[in-house]
Short mmCIF file of C-alpha atoms in Angstrom, two decimals:
data_model
loop_
_atom_site.label_atom_id
_atom_site.label_comp_id
_atom_site.label_asym_id
_atom_site.label_seq_id
_atom_site.Cartn_x
_atom_site.Cartn_y
_atom_site.Cartn_z
CA UNK A 12 19.40 -1.52 33.13
CA UNK A 13 17.82 -0.45 36.42
CA UNK A 14 15.98 2.40 34.69
CA UNK A 15 14.68 0.03 32.00
CA UNK A 16 13.52 -2.49 34.60
CA UNK A 17 11.76 0.26 36.55
CA UNK A 18 10.01 1.38 33.35
CA UNK A 19 8.93 -2.19 32.62
CA UNK A 20 7.54 -2.58 36.14
CA UNK A 21 5.70 0.73 35.84
CA UNK A 22 4.25 -0.28 32.46
CA UNK A 23 3.12 -3.66 33.80
CA UNK A 24 1.42 -2.04 36.78
CA UNK A 25 -0.27 0.45 34.44
CA UNK A 26 -1.52 -2.37 32.20
CA UNK A 27 -2.78 -4.28 35.24
CA UNK A 28 -4.69 -1.18 36.33
CA UNK A 29 -6.24 -0.98 32.85
CA UNK A 30 -7.37 -4.60 33.09
CA UNK A 31 -8.88 -4.10 36.54
CA UNK A 32 -10.78 -0.97 35.57
CA UNK A 33 -12.01 -2.56 32.33
CA UNK A 34 -13.81 -5.31 34.26
CA UNK A 35 -16.83 -3.07 34.81
CA UNK A 36 -20.04 -3.74 32.90
CA UNK A 37 -19.41 -2.21 29.49
CA UNK A 38 -20.56 -5.02 27.23
CA UNK A 39 -21.72 -4.51 23.69
CA UNK A 40 -24.93 -6.07 22.38
CA UNK A 41 -24.88 -9.03 19.95
CA UNK A 42 -25.17 -8.44 16.22
CA UNK A 43 -28.45 -10.38 16.08
CA UNK A 44 -30.97 -12.05 18.39
CA UNK A 45 -30.20 -15.62 17.34
CA UNK A 46 -30.12 -18.21 20.10
CA UNK A 47 -26.89 -20.09 20.67
CA UNK A 48 -26.78 -23.53 22.30
CA UNK A 49 -25.82 -23.83 25.94
CA UNK A 50 -22.42 -25.51 26.12
CA UNK A 51 -23.36 -27.64 29.13
CA UNK A 52 -26.73 -28.84 27.86
CA UNK A 53 -26.85 -28.70 24.10
CA UNK A 54 -25.77 -32.34 23.67
CA UNK A 55 -28.67 -33.58 25.83
CA UNK A 56 -31.28 -31.19 24.46
CA UNK A 57 -33.99 -32.33 22.05
CA UNK A 58 -34.29 -28.83 20.63
CA UNK A 59 -32.49 -28.48 17.31
CA UNK A 60 -30.79 -25.17 16.63
CA UNK A 61 -29.62 -24.01 13.26
CA UNK A 62 -26.24 -22.26 13.23
CA UNK A 63 -26.51 -18.48 13.05
CA UNK A 64 -25.71 -17.09 9.61
CA UNK A 65 -26.67 -13.46 10.21
CA UNK A 66 -24.32 -11.02 8.49
CA UNK A 67 -22.59 -13.72 6.46
CA UNK A 68 -24.56 -13.14 3.25
CA UNK A 69 -23.41 -9.53 2.82
CA UNK A 70 -20.21 -10.64 1.13
CA UNK A 71 -18.69 -14.09 0.71
CA UNK A 72 -15.45 -12.88 -0.81
CA UNK A 73 -12.34 -14.41 0.77
CA UNK A 74 -9.06 -13.09 -0.62
CA UNK A 75 -7.14 -15.04 2.02
CA UNK A 76 -7.71 -17.87 4.51
CA UNK A 77 -5.99 -19.12 7.65
CA UNK A 78 -2.51 -20.58 7.33
CA UNK A 79 -2.84 -24.18 8.58
CA UNK A 80 0.89 -24.85 8.37
CA UNK A 81 1.71 -22.33 11.12
CA UNK A 82 -1.01 -23.25 13.61
CA UNK A 83 -0.67 -25.20 16.86
CA UNK A 84 -3.32 -26.26 19.36
CA UNK A 85 -5.97 -25.14 16.90
CA UNK A 86 -8.46 -26.82 14.60
CA UNK A 87 -8.90 -25.00 11.28
CA UNK A 88 -12.01 -26.04 9.38
CA UNK A 89 -12.35 -23.83 6.34
CA UNK A 90 -12.85 -20.28 7.59
CA UNK A 91 -13.59 -21.38 11.17
CA UNK A 92 -10.91 -21.70 13.86
CA UNK A 93 -11.21 -23.44 17.24
CA UNK A 94 -8.48 -22.50 19.72
CA UNK A 95 -7.32 -25.05 22.32
CA UNK A 96 -9.90 -27.74 21.45
CA UNK A 97 -9.11 -29.84 24.58
CA UNK A 98 -7.66 -27.50 27.20
CA UNK A 99 -5.49 -24.39 27.24
CA UNK A 100 -1.92 -24.25 28.44
CA UNK A 101 -0.88 -20.93 26.93
CA UNK A 102 -1.44 -18.49 24.09
CA UNK A 103 -1.90 -19.53 20.49
CA UNK A 104 -1.86 -17.35 17.37
CA UNK A 105 -3.26 -17.90 13.90
CA UNK A 106 -2.49 -15.70 10.93
CA UNK A 107 -3.59 -15.36 7.33
CA UNK A 108 -1.84 -17.15 4.51
CA UNK A 109 -1.43 -13.94 2.49
CA UNK A 110 0.17 -10.64 3.56
CA UNK A 111 -1.61 -7.30 3.31
CA UNK A 112 -0.24 -5.77 0.13
CA UNK A 113 1.03 -2.21 0.19
CA UNK A 114 -0.96 0.52 -1.52
CA UNK A 115 -4.30 -1.28 -1.05
CA UNK A 116 -7.26 -1.10 1.32
CA UNK A 117 -7.95 -4.31 3.25
CA UNK A 118 -11.12 -5.16 5.15
CA UNK A 119 -12.15 -8.42 6.80
CA UNK A 120 -14.72 -9.52 9.37
CA UNK A 121 -14.64 -12.15 12.09
CA UNK A 122 -17.72 -13.61 13.74
CA UNK A 123 -17.35 -14.81 17.32
CA UNK A 124 -18.97 -18.21 17.76
CA UNK A 125 -18.20 -18.96 21.42
CA UNK A 126 -18.19 -17.08 24.73
CA UNK A 127 -14.88 -15.31 25.33
CA UNK A 128 -13.15 -15.53 28.69
CA UNK A 129 -9.74 -16.00 30.19
CA UNK A 130 -6.64 -13.87 29.98
CA UNK A 131 -7.24 -12.44 26.52
CA UNK A 132 -8.56 -12.97 23.01
CA UNK A 133 -7.25 -10.39 20.57
CA UNK A 134 -7.84 -9.43 16.94
CA UNK A 135 -5.38 -7.46 14.86
CA UNK A 136 -2.31 -7.53 12.67
CA UNK A 137 1.38 -8.29 13.00
CA UNK A 138 4.56 -8.34 10.97
CA UNK A 139 6.35 -11.43 9.74
CA UNK A 140 8.75 -11.02 12.68
CA UNK A 141 6.10 -12.05 15.23
CA UNK A 142 7.11 -15.35 16.85
CA UNK A 143 3.92 -17.43 16.81
CA UNK A 144 5.30 -20.03 19.26
CA UNK A 145 6.93 -17.76 21.81
CA UNK A 146 4.00 -17.65 24.25
CA UNK A 147 2.57 -21.14 23.76
CA UNK A 148 3.19 -21.95 27.45
CA UNK A 149 2.25 -18.56 28.94
CA UNK A 150 -1.04 -16.67 29.14
CA UNK A 151 -0.41 -13.28 27.56
CA UNK A 152 -2.13 -10.46 25.71
CA UNK A 153 0.22 -11.14 22.85
CA UNK A 154 -0.99 -8.90 20.00
CA UNK A 155 0.51 -5.49 20.64
CA UNK A 156 2.94 -6.72 23.28
CA UNK A 157 5.77 -5.20 21.21
CA UNK A 158 6.22 -2.86 18.25
CA UNK A 159 5.66 -5.69 15.74
CA UNK A 160 1.92 -6.16 16.30
CA UNK A 161 -1.33 -4.30 16.97
CA UNK A 162 -4.32 -5.80 18.77
CA UNK A 163 -7.88 -5.18 19.98
CA UNK A 164 -8.89 -7.15 23.07
CA UNK A 165 -12.30 -8.56 23.92
CA UNK A 166 -12.01 -6.44 27.08
CA UNK A 167 -12.42 -3.30 24.96
CA UNK A 168 -8.75 -2.30 25.07
CA UNK A 169 -6.31 -1.70 22.22
CA UNK A 170 -2.61 -2.46 22.57
CA UNK A 171 0.58 -1.65 20.70
CA UNK A 172 4.19 -1.69 21.85
CA UNK A 173 3.10 -2.90 25.28
CA UNK A 174 0.83 0.09 25.92
CA UNK A 175 -2.90 -0.38 26.51
CA UNK A 176 -5.58 2.23 25.90
CA UNK A 177 -9.35 2.39 26.12
CA UNK A 178 -10.85 1.92 22.68
CA UNK A 179 -14.35 0.38 22.65
CA UNK A 180 -16.86 -1.78 24.45
CA UNK A 181 -16.21 -5.34 25.53
CA UNK A 182 -17.51 -8.08 23.27
CA UNK A 183 -18.14 -11.81 23.25
CA UNK A 184 -20.19 -14.39 21.35
CA UNK A 185 -22.52 -13.17 18.62
CA UNK A 186 -20.52 -10.04 17.74
CA UNK A 187 -18.89 -9.24 14.41
CA UNK A 188 -15.45 -7.64 14.51
CA UNK A 189 -14.37 -5.77 11.39
CA UNK A 190 -10.77 -4.76 10.72
CA UNK A 191 -9.88 -2.10 8.16
CA UNK A 192 -6.22 -1.58 7.28
CA UNK A 193 -5.25 1.19 4.88
CA UNK A 194 -1.88 0.09 3.55
CA UNK A 195 -1.65 3.23 1.42
CA UNK A 196 -1.60 5.61 4.40
CA UNK A 197 -0.70 3.12 7.13
CA UNK A 198 -3.77 3.30 9.39
CA UNK A 199 -5.73 0.70 11.38
CA UNK A 200 -9.42 0.93 12.25
CA UNK A 201 -11.81 -1.49 13.96
CA UNK A 202 -15.55 -2.04 13.59
CA UNK A 203 -17.86 -3.58 16.20
CA UNK A 204 -21.10 -4.98 14.78
CA UNK A 205 -20.37 -3.02 11.61
CA UNK A 206 -20.08 0.30 13.36
CA UNK A 207 -16.80 2.17 13.25
CA UNK A 208 -14.88 2.60 16.50
CA UNK A 209 -12.63 5.25 14.97
CA UNK A 210 -9.00 5.11 13.98
CA UNK A 211 -7.04 2.97 16.40
CA UNK A 212 -3.46 3.40 15.16
CA UNK A 213 -1.46 5.06 12.44
CA UNK A 214 2.08 4.54 11.27
CA UNK A 215 1.62 0.94 10.14
CA UNK A 216 4.92 0.07 8.39
CA UNK A 217 4.82 -0.02 4.59
CA UNK A 218 8.52 -0.30 3.85
CA UNK A 219 9.99 -2.91 1.56
CA UNK A 220 10.95 -6.11 3.32
CA UNK A 221 8.19 -5.85 5.97
CA UNK A 222 5.07 -7.94 5.54
CA UNK A 223 1.87 -7.42 7.56
CA UNK A 224 -0.47 -10.35 8.26
CA UNK A 225 -3.96 -10.62 9.80
CA UNK A 226 -3.77 -12.33 13.20
CA UNK A 227 -5.96 -13.62 16.03
CA UNK A 228 -4.66 -14.77 19.42
CA UNK A 229 -6.47 -16.64 22.20
CA UNK A 230 -5.77 -18.08 25.63
CA UNK A 231 -9.30 -19.41 26.14
CA UNK A 232 -10.05 -23.12 25.73
CA UNK A 233 -12.55 -24.04 22.99
CA UNK A 234 -12.90 -20.44 21.84
CA UNK A 235 -14.00 -20.18 18.22
CA UNK A 236 -14.14 -17.49 15.53
CA UNK A 237 -15.10 -17.54 11.87
CA UNK A 238 -13.76 -15.48 8.99
CA UNK A 239 -16.90 -14.44 7.10
CA UNK A 240 -15.34 -12.15 4.46
CA UNK A 241 -11.98 -10.70 3.46
CA UNK A 242 -11.40 -8.31 0.57
CA UNK A 243 -8.87 -5.78 -0.66
CA UNK A 244 -9.27 -2.79 -2.97
CA UNK A 245 -6.96 -0.49 -4.87
CA UNK A 246 -6.49 3.09 -3.74
CA UNK A 247 -7.90 4.98 -6.70
CA UNK A 248 -10.26 7.84 -7.46
CA UNK A 249 -13.32 5.58 -7.45
CA UNK A 250 -12.57 4.28 -3.95
CA UNK A 251 -11.93 7.72 -2.46
CA UNK A 252 -15.01 9.22 -4.12
CA UNK A 253 -17.21 6.44 -2.74
CA UNK A 254 -15.66 6.94 0.68
CA UNK A 255 -16.87 10.55 0.67
CA UNK A 256 -20.26 9.77 -0.90
CA UNK A 257 -21.07 7.07 1.66
CA UNK A 258 -20.98 9.67 4.44
CA UNK A 259 -24.09 11.40 3.07
CA UNK A 260 -27.36 9.47 2.64
CA UNK A 261 -28.68 11.83 -0.05
CA UNK A 262 -25.66 11.36 -2.28
CA UNK A 263 -25.62 7.62 -1.64
CA UNK A 264 -29.30 7.35 -2.61
CA UNK A 265 -28.57 9.18 -5.87
CA UNK A 266 -25.68 6.79 -6.60
CA UNK A 267 -27.83 3.72 -5.91
CA UNK A 268 -30.45 5.08 -8.32
CA UNK A 269 -27.95 4.81 -11.20
CA UNK A 270 -27.52 1.17 -12.31
CA UNK A 271 -23.88 1.58 -13.32
CA UNK A 272 -22.89 3.18 -10.02
CA UNK A 273 -25.04 0.90 -7.87
CA UNK A 274 -22.72 -2.01 -8.61
CA UNK A 275 -19.74 0.02 -7.37
CA UNK A 276 -21.59 0.92 -4.16
CA UNK A 277 -22.42 -2.74 -3.55
CA UNK A 278 -18.80 -3.74 -4.10
CA UNK A 279 -17.61 -1.18 -1.52
CA UNK A 280 -20.38 -2.04 0.94
CA UNK A 281 -18.25 -1.70 4.07
CA UNK A 282 -17.76 2.03 3.43
CA UNK A 283 -21.45 2.59 4.20
CA UNK A 284 -21.16 1.71 7.89
CA UNK A 285 -22.19 4.38 10.35
CA UNK A 286 -19.48 6.25 12.19
CA UNK A 287 -19.67 7.29 15.84
CA UNK A 288 -20.65 10.82 16.72
CA UNK A 289 -17.60 12.98 17.26
CA UNK A 290 -17.22 16.40 18.73
CA UNK A 291 -16.19 19.28 16.52
CA UNK A 292 -12.76 19.44 18.14
CA UNK A 293 -12.23 15.74 17.44
CA UNK A 294 -13.23 16.24 13.81
CA UNK A 295 -10.74 19.08 13.40
CA UNK A 296 -7.87 17.19 15.00
CA UNK A 297 -8.62 13.81 13.41
CA UNK A 298 -9.57 14.41 9.81
CA UNK A 299 -10.87 11.50 7.79
CA UNK A 300 -8.71 10.19 4.98
CA UNK A 301 -11.11 11.61 2.41
CA UNK A 302 -11.05 14.97 4.18
CA UNK A 303 -7.28 15.13 3.81
CA UNK A 304 -7.64 14.64 0.05
CA UNK A 305 -10.34 17.31 -0.21
CA UNK A 306 -8.84 19.92 2.05
CA UNK A 307 -5.17 19.36 1.09
CA UNK A 308 -4.16 20.68 4.49
CA UNK A 309 -5.58 24.14 3.80
CA UNK A 310 -8.50 26.07 5.20
CA UNK A 311 -11.05 27.09 2.60
CA UNK A 312 -13.35 30.07 2.77
CA UNK A 313 -16.79 30.56 1.32
CA UNK A 314 -18.03 34.12 0.90
CA UNK A 315 -21.67 34.92 1.40
CA UNK A 316 -22.39 37.98 -0.68
CA UNK A 317 -25.01 40.41 0.60
CA UNK A 318 -27.14 42.94 -1.21
CA UNK A 319 -25.10 45.91 -2.42
CA UNK A 320 -28.01 48.19 -1.55
CA UNK A 321 -27.56 47.46 2.14
CA UNK A 322 -23.91 48.47 1.91
CA UNK A 323 -22.72 45.41 3.87
CA UNK A 324 -19.36 43.90 3.02
CA UNK A 325 -19.10 40.23 2.10
CA UNK A 326 -18.41 38.03 5.11
CA UNK A 327 -16.03 35.08 4.99
CA UNK A 328 -17.02 31.85 6.69
CA UNK A 329 -14.07 29.66 7.61
CA UNK A 330 -14.40 26.03 6.52
CA UNK A 331 -12.37 23.42 8.39
CA UNK A 332 -13.84 20.14 7.20
CA UNK A 333 -15.17 18.51 4.07
CA UNK A 334 -18.59 18.04 5.66
CA UNK A 335 -18.92 21.81 6.14
CA UNK A 336 -18.08 22.32 2.47
CA UNK A 337 -20.77 19.85 1.46
CA UNK A 338 -23.34 21.39 3.82
CA UNK A 339 -22.62 24.87 2.43
CA UNK A 340 -23.03 23.62 -1.12
CA UNK A 341 -26.31 21.93 -0.21
CA UNK A 342 -27.56 25.14 1.40
CA UNK A 343 -26.69 27.07 -1.75
CA UNK A 344 -28.48 24.47 -3.87
CA UNK A 345 -31.57 24.66 -1.67
CA UNK A 346 -31.45 28.46 -1.83
CA UNK A 347 -31.26 28.37 -5.63
CA UNK A 348 -34.20 25.96 -5.76
CA UNK A 349 -36.27 28.24 -3.53
CA UNK A 350 -35.36 31.26 -5.67
CA UNK A 351 -36.33 29.43 -8.87
CA UNK A 352 -39.56 28.21 -7.31
CA UNK A 353 -40.51 31.68 -6.07
CA UNK A 354 -39.74 33.25 -9.46
CA UNK A 355 -41.91 30.67 -11.20
CA UNK A 356 -44.80 31.27 -8.81
CA UNK A 357 -44.41 35.04 -9.29
CA UNK A 358 -44.53 34.66 -13.09
CA UNK A 359 -47.57 32.41 -12.76
CA UNK A 360 -49.38 34.99 -10.64
CA UNK A 361 -48.43 37.71 -13.14
CA UNK A 362 -49.81 35.70 -16.07
CA UNK A 363 -53.01 34.88 -14.21
CA UNK A 364 -53.46 38.58 -13.37
CA UNK A 365 -53.05 39.54 -17.01
CA UNK A 366 -55.55 36.92 -18.08
CA UNK A 367 -58.08 38.14 -15.52
CA UNK A 368 -57.70 41.74 -16.69
CA UNK A 369 -58.21 40.70 -20.32
CA UNK A 370 -61.37 38.79 -19.35
CA UNK A 371 -62.68 41.84 -17.51
CA UNK A 372 -62.03 44.06 -20.53
CA UNK A 373 -63.75 41.53 -22.78
CA UNK A 374 -66.77 41.47 -20.46
CA UNK A 375 -66.98 45.27 -20.50
CA UNK A 376 -66.85 45.34 -24.31
CA UNK A 377 -69.61 42.75 -24.54
#
């Protein structure tokens, strides 16, 4: 018991250190430049402001909504949620009315409509064992406080099983938070303003009898978020092919040029988001899901053959990622195009030379 209490104290002090060091200026920029009303003056202002709708027209699909029956100290109006509408006396949690089904890919986006402040506002997922009323009278970073939930804080920290880690920039009003859960492989990934922050966690439970729900927690009074889209997709060949194609602009442009495939690309629009630049070591140690399907855990080799007249042996180039395979294939294609182009120009010069010689002979005869 003493050892466990010492570990808890050490973990709490470590988390407090994370929170103190995360208070530095590391804020992200808003998704758009729309002007939001000032909370202290908007009622007395004669200037009318239209609500910001940027980013909401990309997809209006909502496979699930907020569960009103399990909410407390919240106002749920359609897809919008207002936490602690009068004042805050603890932590409140809202969750979706449908679980995330196993074997499918789930993606949803939340738009932050109010400034975020206070102890914590977190976005993530949790199992059906999460007690939504346990912390209603305490201010806590509740998502990720145990092994039954995973959360991303507005302070830029991710938490699971009581352990915090640096994950991304801090965010507040005007940002769009995207959450991608792969229930086929059990991974969790976040997006900030539709830009991937990388894989946050793996090992999301997919066993029978365990249900995973989307969740948002807040300790801040009058904080508000809006669910702007929520969709799920089957894990099939089409999805995994599009996931690889969307990494390369040339391939994606060719797909969009085909009417039948353009509809598929529009349906899987969230796969086209830009990913952060990673070092080569990171790419080798953290393969993408599509890379795992392509590489099958093996290292492939491409052999660049040299001229036999030079007497050089063929050299093997080790390939460790799917992007290197694609780049090598593109180089070969470009090389073949250059060879074909040069051969055509050579034949054209040869024909023109023959025609000139025939004209000269004809002139001599005349």
